[in-house]
mmCIF file with all atom_site columns, C-alpha atoms in Angstrom:
data_model
loop_
_atom_site.group_PDB
_atom_site.id
_atom_site.type_symbol
_atom_site.label_atom_id
_atom_site.label_alt_id
_atom_site.label_comp_id
_atom_site.label_asym_id
_atom_site.label_entity_id
_atom_site.label_seq_id
_atom_site.pdbx_PDB_ins_code
_atom_site.Cartn_x
_atom_site.Cartn_y
_atom_site.Cartn_z
_atom_site.occupancy
_atom_site.B_iso_or_equiv
_atom_site.pdbx_formal_charge
_atom_site.auth_seq_id
_atom_site.auth_comp_id
_atom_site.auth_asym_id
_atom_site.auth_atom_id
_atom_site.pdbx_PDB_model_num
ATOM 1   C CA . MET A 1 1   ? -49.381 -1.037  -0.009 1.00 41.00 ? 277 MET A CA 1
ATOM 2   C CA . GLY A 1 2   ? -52.894 -0.771  1.660  1.00 40.00 ? 278 GLY A CA 1
ATOM 3   C CA . SER A 1 3   ? -53.203 1.288   5.086  1.00 42.00 ? 279 SER A CA 1
ATOM 4   C CA . SER A 1 4   ? -53.909 -1.927  6.839  1.00 47.00 ? 280 SER A CA 1
ATOM 5   C CA . SER A 1 5   ? -50.543 -3.457  6.205  1.00 56.00 ? 281 SER A CA 1
ATOM 6   C CA . ASP A 1 6   ? -48.906 -0.199  7.436  1.00 68.00 ? 282 ASP A CA 1
ATOM 7   C CA . GLU A 1 7   ? -50.484 -0.615  10.696 1.00 86.00 ? 283 GLU A CA 1
ATOM 8   C CA . THR A 1 8   ? -49.210 -3.924  11.265 1.00 96.00 ? 284 THR A CA 1
ATOM 9   C CA . PRO A 1 9   ? -45.670 -3.412  12.515 1.00 98.00 ? 285 PRO A CA 1
ATOM 10  C CA . VAL A 1 10  ? -42.525 -4.944  10.967 1.00 98.00 ? 286 VAL A CA 1
ATOM 11  C CA . VAL A 1 11  ? -39.968 -6.104  13.267 1.00 98.00 ? 287 VAL A CA 1
ATOM 12  C CA . LEU A 1 12  ? -36.479 -6.968  12.160 1.00 98.00 ? 288 LEU A CA 1
ATOM 13  C CA . ILE A 1 13  ? -34.432 -8.932  14.569 1.00 98.00 ? 289 ILE A CA 1
ATOM 14  C CA . THR A 1 14  ? -30.672 -9.981  14.241 1.00 98.00 ? 290 THR A CA 1
ATOM 15  C CA . GLY A 1 15  ? -29.369 -13.041 15.889 1.00 98.00 ? 291 GLY A CA 1
ATOM 16  C CA . CYS A 1 16  ? -32.497 -15.243 15.822 1.00 98.00 ? 292 CYS A CA 1
ATOM 17  C CA . SER A 1 17  ? -30.590 -18.726 16.104 1.00 96.00 ? 293 SER A CA 1
ATOM 18  C CA . GLN A 1 18  ? -32.583 -21.370 17.891 1.00 96.00 ? 294 GLN A CA 1
ATOM 19  C CA . GLY A 1 19  ? -32.323 -21.402 21.526 1.00 94.00 ? 295 GLY A CA 1
ATOM 20  C CA . GLY A 1 20  ? -31.337 -17.803 21.778 1.00 95.00 ? 296 GLY A CA 1
ATOM 21  C CA . ILE A 1 21  ? -32.848 -14.430 22.812 1.00 97.00 ? 297 ILE A CA 1
ATOM 22  C CA . GLY A 1 22  ? -33.382 -13.425 19.271 1.00 97.00 ? 298 GLY A CA 1
ATOM 23  C CA . HIS A 1 23  ? -35.442 -16.607 18.483 1.00 97.00 ? 299 HIS A CA 1
ATOM 24  C CA . ALA A 1 24  ? -37.625 -16.121 21.691 1.00 97.00 ? 300 ALA A CA 1
ATOM 25  C CA . LEU A 1 25  ? -38.036 -12.251 20.804 1.00 98.00 ? 301 LEU A CA 1
ATOM 26  C CA . ALA A 1 26  ? -39.411 -13.440 17.144 1.00 98.00 ? 302 ALA A CA 1
ATOM 27  C CA . ARG A 1 27  ? -41.748 -15.671 18.489 1.00 97.00 ? 303 ARG A CA 1
ATOM 28  C CA . GLU A 1 28  ? -43.211 -13.177 20.849 1.00 98.00 ? 304 GLU A CA 1
ATOM 29  C CA . PHE A 1 29  ? -43.401 -10.358 18.402 1.00 98.00 ? 305 PHE A CA 1
ATOM 30  C CA . SER A 1 30  ? -45.223 -12.746 16.059 1.00 97.00 ? 306 SER A CA 1
ATOM 31  C CA . ALA A 1 31  ? -47.701 -13.909 18.917 1.00 97.00 ? 307 ALA A CA 1
ATOM 32  C CA . ASN A 1 32  ? -48.339 -10.161 19.248 1.00 97.00 ? 308 ASN A CA 1
ATOM 33  C CA . GLY A 1 33  ? -49.288 -9.661  15.687 1.00 97.00 ? 309 GLY A CA 1
ATOM 34  C CA . CYS A 1 34  ? -46.133 -8.345  14.186 1.00 98.00 ? 310 CYS A CA 1
ATOM 35  C CA . ARG A 1 35  ? -44.542 -9.233  10.864 1.00 98.00 ? 311 ARG A CA 1
ATOM 36  C CA . VAL A 1 36  ? -41.178 -10.524 11.719 1.00 98.00 ? 312 VAL A CA 1
ATOM 37  C CA . VAL A 1 37  ? -38.018 -10.624 9.767  1.00 98.00 ? 313 VAL A CA 1
ATOM 38  C CA . ALA A 1 38  ? -35.781 -12.968 11.541 1.00 98.00 ? 314 ALA A CA 1
ATOM 39  C CA . THR A 1 39  ? -32.152 -13.096 10.735 1.00 98.00 ? 315 THR A CA 1
ATOM 40  C CA . SER A 1 40  ? -28.969 -15.089 11.541 1.00 97.00 ? 316 SER A CA 1
ATOM 41  C CA . ARG A 1 41  ? -25.585 -15.749 9.935  1.00 96.00 ? 317 ARG A CA 1
ATOM 42  C CA . SER A 1 42  ? -26.700 -19.188 9.050  1.00 94.00 ? 318 SER A CA 1
ATOM 43  C CA . GLN A 1 43  ? -30.154 -20.096 7.733  1.00 93.00 ? 319 GLN A CA 1
ATOM 44  C CA . LYS A 1 44  ? -29.639 -23.598 9.229  1.00 94.00 ? 320 LYS A CA 1
ATOM 45  C CA . THR A 1 45  ? -29.776 -22.003 12.785 1.00 95.00 ? 321 THR A CA 1
ATOM 46  C CA . MET A 1 46  ? -33.416 -20.933 11.896 1.00 96.00 ? 322 MET A CA 1
ATOM 47  C CA . THR A 1 47  ? -34.962 -24.003 10.436 1.00 94.00 ? 323 THR A CA 1
ATOM 48  C CA . GLU A 1 48  ? -37.751 -24.001 12.998 1.00 93.00 ? 324 GLU A CA 1
ATOM 49  C CA . LEU A 1 49  ? -38.900 -20.381 12.150 1.00 95.00 ? 325 LEU A CA 1
ATOM 50  C CA . GLU A 1 50  ? -38.392 -20.964 8.463  1.00 92.00 ? 326 GLU A CA 1
ATOM 51  C CA . LYS A 1 51  ? -41.052 -23.794 8.852  1.00 93.00 ? 327 LYS A CA 1
ATOM 52  C CA . ASP A 1 52  ? -43.514 -21.157 9.786  1.00 92.00 ? 328 ASP A CA 1
ATOM 53  C CA . SER A 1 53  ? -44.877 -18.952 7.187  1.00 92.00 ? 329 SER A CA 1
ATOM 54  C CA . LYS A 1 54  ? -45.414 -16.211 9.678  1.00 94.00 ? 330 LYS A CA 1
ATOM 55  C CA . PHE A 1 55  ? -41.677 -15.367 9.391  1.00 97.00 ? 331 PHE A CA 1
ATOM 56  C CA . PHE A 1 56  ? -39.600 -13.758 6.873  1.00 97.00 ? 332 PHE A CA 1
ATOM 57  C CA . VAL A 1 57  ? -36.268 -15.557 7.300  1.00 97.00 ? 333 VAL A CA 1
ATOM 58  C CA . GLN A 1 58  ? -33.005 -13.999 5.870  1.00 98.00 ? 334 GLN A CA 1
ATOM 59  C CA . GLU A 1 59  ? -29.427 -14.913 6.213  1.00 97.00 ? 335 GLU A CA 1
ATOM 60  C CA . LEU A 1 60  ? -27.652 -11.697 7.491  1.00 98.00 ? 336 LEU A CA 1
ATOM 61  C CA . ASP A 1 61  ? -24.055 -11.113 8.442  1.00 98.00 ? 337 ASP A CA 1
ATOM 62  C CA . VAL A 1 62  ? -23.891 -7.959  10.595 1.00 98.00 ? 338 VAL A CA 1
ATOM 63  C CA . GLN A 1 63  ? -19.986 -7.768  9.874  1.00 98.00 ? 339 GLN A CA 1
ATOM 64  C CA . SER A 1 64  ? -20.830 -7.135  6.316  1.00 98.00 ? 340 SER A CA 1
ATOM 65  C CA . LYS A 1 65  ? -22.318 -3.874  4.939  1.00 98.00 ? 341 LYS A CA 1
ATOM 66  C CA . GLN A 1 66  ? -23.145 -5.549  1.824  1.00 98.00 ? 342 GLN A CA 1
ATOM 67  C CA . SER A 1 67  ? -25.284 -8.179  3.715  1.00 98.00 ? 343 SER A CA 1
ATOM 68  C CA . VAL A 1 68  ? -26.858 -5.479  5.765  1.00 98.00 ? 344 VAL A CA 1
ATOM 69  C CA . SER A 1 69  ? -27.844 -3.399  2.805  1.00 98.00 ? 345 SER A CA 1
ATOM 70  C CA . LYS A 1 70  ? -29.115 -6.366  0.940  1.00 98.00 ? 346 LYS A CA 1
ATOM 71  C CA . VAL A 1 71  ? -31.472 -7.584  3.674  1.00 98.00 ? 347 VAL A CA 1
ATOM 72  C CA . VAL A 1 72  ? -32.622 -4.070  4.636  1.00 98.00 ? 348 VAL A CA 1
ATOM 73  C CA . SER A 1 73  ? -33.648 -3.339  0.908  1.00 98.00 ? 349 SER A CA 1
ATOM 74  C CA . LYS A 1 74  ? -35.403 -6.829  0.778  1.00 98.00 ? 350 LYS A CA 1
ATOM 75  C CA . VAL A 1 75  ? -37.347 -6.046  3.803  1.00 98.00 ? 351 VAL A CA 1
ATOM 76  C CA . ILE A 1 76  ? -38.376 -2.323  2.652  1.00 98.00 ? 352 ILE A CA 1
ATOM 77  C CA . ASP A 1 77  ? -39.369 -4.199  -0.914 1.00 97.00 ? 353 ASP A CA 1
ATOM 78  C CA . LYS A 1 78  ? -41.298 -6.635  0.436  1.00 97.00 ? 354 LYS A CA 1
ATOM 79  C CA . PHE A 1 79  ? -43.227 -4.796  3.425  1.00 97.00 ? 355 PHE A CA 1
ATOM 80  C CA . GLY A 1 80  ? -42.472 -1.074  2.521  1.00 97.00 ? 356 GLY A CA 1
ATOM 81  C CA . GLN A 1 81  ? -41.290 -0.344  6.060  1.00 97.00 ? 357 GLN A CA 1
ATOM 82  C CA . ILE A 1 82  ? -39.352 -1.269  9.195  1.00 98.00 ? 358 ILE A CA 1
ATOM 83  C CA . ASP A 1 83  ? -40.632 -0.252  12.455 1.00 98.00 ? 359 ASP A CA 1
ATOM 84  C CA . VAL A 1 84  ? -38.587 -1.849  14.877 1.00 98.00 ? 360 VAL A CA 1
ATOM 85  C CA . LEU A 1 85  ? -35.069 -3.073  14.769 1.00 98.00 ? 361 LEU A CA 1
ATOM 86  C CA . VAL A 1 86  ? -33.733 -5.497  17.347 1.00 98.00 ? 362 VAL A CA 1
ATOM 87  C CA . ASN A 1 87  ? -29.993 -5.571  17.399 1.00 98.00 ? 363 ASN A CA 1
ATOM 88  C CA . ASN A 1 88  ? -29.463 -8.889  19.320 1.00 98.00 ? 364 ASN A CA 1
ATOM 89  C CA . ALA A 1 89  ? -26.644 -10.455 17.140 1.00 98.00 ? 365 ALA A CA 1
ATOM 90  C CA . GLY A 1 90  ? -23.761 -10.847 19.424 1.00 97.00 ? 366 GLY A CA 1
ATOM 91  C CA . VAL A 1 91  ? -20.773 -13.187 20.178 1.00 97.00 ? 367 VAL A CA 1
ATOM 92  C CA . GLN A 1 92  ? -18.809 -14.182 23.230 1.00 96.00 ? 368 GLN A CA 1
ATOM 93  C CA . CYS A 1 93  ? -15.129 -13.926 23.810 1.00 97.00 ? 369 CYS A CA 1
ATOM 94  C CA . ILE A 1 94  ? -14.087 -15.837 26.686 1.00 97.00 ? 370 ILE A CA 1
ATOM 95  C CA . GLY A 1 95  ? -10.310 -15.659 28.155 1.00 97.00 ? 371 GLY A CA 1
ATOM 96  C CA . PRO A 1 96  ? -7.925  -13.569 29.908 1.00 98.00 ? 372 PRO A CA 1
ATOM 97  C CA . LEU A 1 97  ? -7.317  -10.050 28.322 1.00 97.00 ? 373 LEU A CA 1
ATOM 98  C CA . ALA A 1 98  ? -3.670  -10.506 28.579 1.00 98.00 ? 374 ALA A CA 1
ATOM 99  C CA . GLU A 1 99  ? -3.810  -13.495 26.329 1.00 97.00 ? 375 GLU A CA 1
ATOM 100 C CA . ILE A 1 100 ? -6.616  -13.082 23.877 1.00 97.00 ? 376 ILE A CA 1
ATOM 101 C CA . PRO A 1 101 ? -5.626  -12.694 20.376 1.00 98.00 ? 377 PRO A CA 1
ATOM 102 C CA . ILE A 1 102 ? -6.376  -9.139  19.095 1.00 98.00 ? 378 ILE A CA 1
ATOM 103 C CA . SER A 1 103 ? -8.029  -10.668 16.082 1.00 98.00 ? 379 SER A CA 1
ATOM 104 C CA . ALA A 1 104 ? -10.599 -12.451 18.673 1.00 98.00 ? 380 ALA A CA 1
ATOM 105 C CA . MET A 1 105 ? -11.262 -9.035  20.193 1.00 98.00 ? 381 MET A CA 1
ATOM 106 C CA . ASP A 1 106 ? -11.599 -7.445  16.610 1.00 98.00 ? 382 ASP A CA 1
ATOM 107 C CA . TYR A 1 107 ? -14.266 -10.187 15.642 1.00 98.00 ? 383 TYR A CA 1
ATOM 108 C CA . THR A 1 108 ? -16.258 -9.599  18.954 1.00 98.00 ? 384 THR A CA 1
ATOM 109 C CA . PHE A 1 109 ? -16.216 -5.790  18.711 1.00 98.00 ? 385 PHE A CA 1
ATOM 110 C CA . ASN A 1 110 ? -17.307 -6.123  14.982 1.00 98.00 ? 386 ASN A CA 1
ATOM 111 C CA . THR A 1 111 ? -20.150 -8.112  15.721 1.00 98.00 ? 387 THR A CA 1
ATOM 112 C CA . ASN A 1 112 ? -21.375 -6.747  19.014 1.00 98.00 ? 388 ASN A CA 1
ATOM 113 C CA . VAL A 1 113 ? -20.701 -3.026  18.487 1.00 98.00 ? 389 VAL A CA 1
ATOM 114 C CA . LEU A 1 114 ? -20.048 -2.330  14.874 1.00 98.00 ? 390 LEU A CA 1
ATOM 115 C CA . GLY A 1 115 ? -22.748 -4.868  13.596 1.00 98.00 ? 391 GLY A CA 1
ATOM 116 C CA . SER A 1 116 ? -25.581 -3.023  15.644 1.00 98.00 ? 392 SER A CA 1
ATOM 117 C CA . MET A 1 117 ? -24.210 0.305   14.202 1.00 98.00 ? 393 MET A CA 1
ATOM 118 C CA . ARG A 1 118 ? -24.129 -1.040  10.659 1.00 98.00 ? 394 ARG A CA 1
ATOM 119 C CA . MET A 1 119 ? -27.928 -2.031  11.093 1.00 98.00 ? 395 MET A CA 1
ATOM 120 C CA . THR A 1 120 ? -28.909 1.255   12.787 1.00 98.00 ? 396 THR A CA 1
ATOM 121 C CA . GLN A 1 121 ? -27.239 3.306   9.886  1.00 98.00 ? 397 GLN A CA 1
ATOM 122 C CA . ALA A 1 122 ? -29.075 1.034   7.329  1.00 98.00 ? 398 ALA A CA 1
ATOM 123 C CA . VAL A 1 123 ? -32.682 1.639   8.967  1.00 98.00 ? 399 VAL A CA 1
ATOM 124 C CA . VAL A 1 124 ? -32.334 5.263   10.331 1.00 98.00 ? 400 VAL A CA 1
ATOM 125 C CA . PRO A 1 125 ? -32.945 7.027   6.879  1.00 98.00 ? 401 PRO A CA 1
ATOM 126 C CA . HIS A 1 126 ? -35.842 4.794   6.318  1.00 98.00 ? 402 HIS A CA 1
ATOM 127 C CA . MET A 1 127 ? -37.238 5.348   9.735  1.00 98.00 ? 403 MET A CA 1
ATOM 128 C CA . ALA A 1 128 ? -36.533 9.092   9.676  1.00 98.00 ? 404 ALA A CA 1
ATOM 129 C CA . SER A 1 129 ? -38.513 9.436   6.466  1.00 97.00 ? 405 SER A CA 1
ATOM 130 C CA . LYS A 1 130 ? -41.574 8.042   8.332  1.00 97.00 ? 406 LYS A CA 1
ATOM 131 C CA . LYS A 1 131 ? -40.745 10.198  11.428 1.00 97.00 ? 407 LYS A CA 1
ATOM 132 C CA . LYS A 1 132 ? -41.118 6.965   13.617 1.00 97.00 ? 408 LYS A CA 1
ATOM 133 C CA . GLY A 1 133 ? -39.361 3.807   14.471 1.00 98.00 ? 409 GLY A CA 1
ATOM 134 C CA . LYS A 1 134 ? -37.753 1.976   17.264 1.00 98.00 ? 410 LYS A CA 1
ATOM 135 C CA . ILE A 1 135 ? -34.104 0.650   17.713 1.00 98.00 ? 411 ILE A CA 1
ATOM 136 C CA . VAL A 1 136 ? -33.629 -1.833  20.481 1.00 98.00 ? 412 VAL A CA 1
ATOM 137 C CA . ASN A 1 137 ? -29.831 -2.736  21.347 1.00 98.00 ? 413 ASN A CA 1
ATOM 138 C CA . ILE A 1 138 ? -29.162 -5.862  23.433 1.00 97.00 ? 414 ILE A CA 1
ATOM 139 C CA . GLY A 1 139 ? -26.963 -5.053  25.976 1.00 96.00 ? 415 GLY A CA 1
ATOM 140 C CA . SER A 1 140 ? -25.696 -6.982  29.105 1.00 95.00 ? 416 SER A CA 1
ATOM 141 C CA . ILE A 1 141 ? -25.811 -6.608  32.857 1.00 94.00 ? 417 ILE A CA 1
ATOM 142 C CA . SER A 1 142 ? -22.193 -7.920  32.795 1.00 92.00 ? 418 SER A CA 1
ATOM 143 C CA . ILE A 1 143 ? -21.204 -4.377  32.370 1.00 93.00 ? 419 ILE A CA 1
ATOM 144 C CA . MET A 1 144 ? -22.332 -3.581  35.930 1.00 93.00 ? 420 MET A CA 1
ATOM 145 C CA . ALA A 1 145 ? -19.810 -6.037  37.559 1.00 91.00 ? 421 ALA A CA 1
ATOM 146 C CA . PRO A 1 146 ? -17.280 -7.161  35.038 1.00 88.00 ? 422 PRO A CA 1
ATOM 147 C CA . GLY A 1 147 ? -15.542 -10.544 35.668 1.00 92.00 ? 423 GLY A CA 1
ATOM 148 C CA . PRO A 1 148 ? -12.277 -12.440 34.724 1.00 96.00 ? 424 PRO A CA 1
ATOM 149 C CA . TRP A 1 149 ? -12.226 -13.806 31.291 1.00 97.00 ? 425 TRP A CA 1
ATOM 150 C CA . ALA A 1 150 ? -15.302 -11.782 30.054 1.00 96.00 ? 426 ALA A CA 1
ATOM 151 C CA . GLY A 1 151 ? -13.384 -8.355  29.703 1.00 97.00 ? 427 GLY A CA 1
ATOM 152 C CA . VAL A 1 152 ? -13.766 -8.264  25.890 1.00 97.00 ? 428 VAL A CA 1
ATOM 153 C CA . TYR A 1 153 ? -17.557 -9.221  25.735 1.00 97.00 ? 429 TYR A CA 1
ATOM 154 C CA . THR A 1 154 ? -18.218 -6.799  28.576 1.00 97.00 ? 430 THR A CA 1
ATOM 155 C CA . ALA A 1 155 ? -16.300 -3.785  27.105 1.00 97.00 ? 431 ALA A CA 1
ATOM 156 C CA . SER A 1 156 ? -18.230 -4.770  23.747 1.00 98.00 ? 432 SER A CA 1
ATOM 157 C CA . LYS A 1 157 ? -21.366 -4.305  25.617 1.00 98.00 ? 433 LYS A CA 1
ATOM 158 C CA . ALA A 1 158 ? -20.392 -1.249  27.491 1.00 97.00 ? 434 ALA A CA 1
ATOM 159 C CA . ALA A 1 159 ? -19.567 0.258   24.192 1.00 98.00 ? 435 ALA A CA 1
ATOM 160 C CA . LEU A 1 160 ? -23.055 -0.551  22.773 1.00 98.00 ? 436 LEU A CA 1
ATOM 161 C CA . HIS A 1 161 ? -24.661 0.939   25.811 1.00 97.00 ? 437 HIS A CA 1
ATOM 162 C CA . ALA A 1 162 ? -22.711 4.253   25.637 1.00 98.00 ? 438 ALA A CA 1
ATOM 163 C CA . LEU A 1 163 ? -23.487 4.493   21.829 1.00 98.00 ? 439 LEU A CA 1
ATOM 164 C CA . THR A 1 164 ? -27.263 3.547   22.590 1.00 98.00 ? 440 THR A CA 1
ATOM 165 C CA . ASP A 1 165 ? -27.498 6.596   24.952 1.00 97.00 ? 441 ASP A CA 1
ATOM 166 C CA . THR A 1 166 ? -26.106 8.957   22.394 1.00 98.00 ? 442 THR A CA 1
ATOM 167 C CA . LEU A 1 167 ? -28.401 7.514   19.548 1.00 98.00 ? 443 LEU A CA 1
ATOM 168 C CA . ARG A 1 168 ? -31.359 8.193   22.037 1.00 98.00 ? 444 ARG A CA 1
ATOM 169 C CA . LEU A 1 169 ? -30.585 11.936  22.032 1.00 98.00 ? 445 LEU A CA 1
ATOM 170 C CA . GLU A 1 170 ? -29.456 12.112  18.294 1.00 98.00 ? 446 GLU A CA 1
ATOM 171 C CA . LEU A 1 171 ? -32.731 10.157  16.912 1.00 98.00 ? 447 LEU A CA 1
ATOM 172 C CA . LYS A 1 172 ? -35.308 11.603  19.056 1.00 98.00 ? 448 LYS A CA 1
ATOM 173 C CA . PRO A 1 173 ? -35.818 14.716  16.758 1.00 98.00 ? 449 PRO A CA 1
ATOM 174 C CA . PHE A 1 174 ? -36.554 12.315  14.041 1.00 98.00 ? 450 PHE A CA 1
ATOM 175 C CA . GLY A 1 175 ? -39.166 10.389  15.668 1.00 98.00 ? 451 GLY A CA 1
ATOM 176 C CA . ILE A 1 176 ? -37.053 7.225   16.562 1.00 98.00 ? 452 ILE A CA 1
#
């Protein structure tokens, strides 16, 4: 690839369903001249982005290591780089902690925490080889004031916050 393409940042965003933060971020990054890879569990939730040729739209399940590897490989093959990863995919989990099925808690943590870690682990080798990159994990202000029926979601975002603080220290020597 020519040097001109290397100067145009490639931004991979998870959780780009219509009406959400990821969708708005995809539009904003694109408006600011970035090449945007918009992802979501279901292609149907991104039809508006898909109609716009500026976006590279991919179906991605952050709970699947295979899905994560496949999409990251596709992006590297197509653009030769990933400059920014925005871990935005997330799910709610509403209900009293004493009654929420453990399977629902597992699903929430698998998406909100482990999904972000799967994505991070998939892009770090590439970013480290280039000695540059940015990883953004979308948290929640709810960790500052947990409320009833939001305990699982809040705990998942608190875990992501803690992991992000550690990642910042561990990845700094690699330019990330």
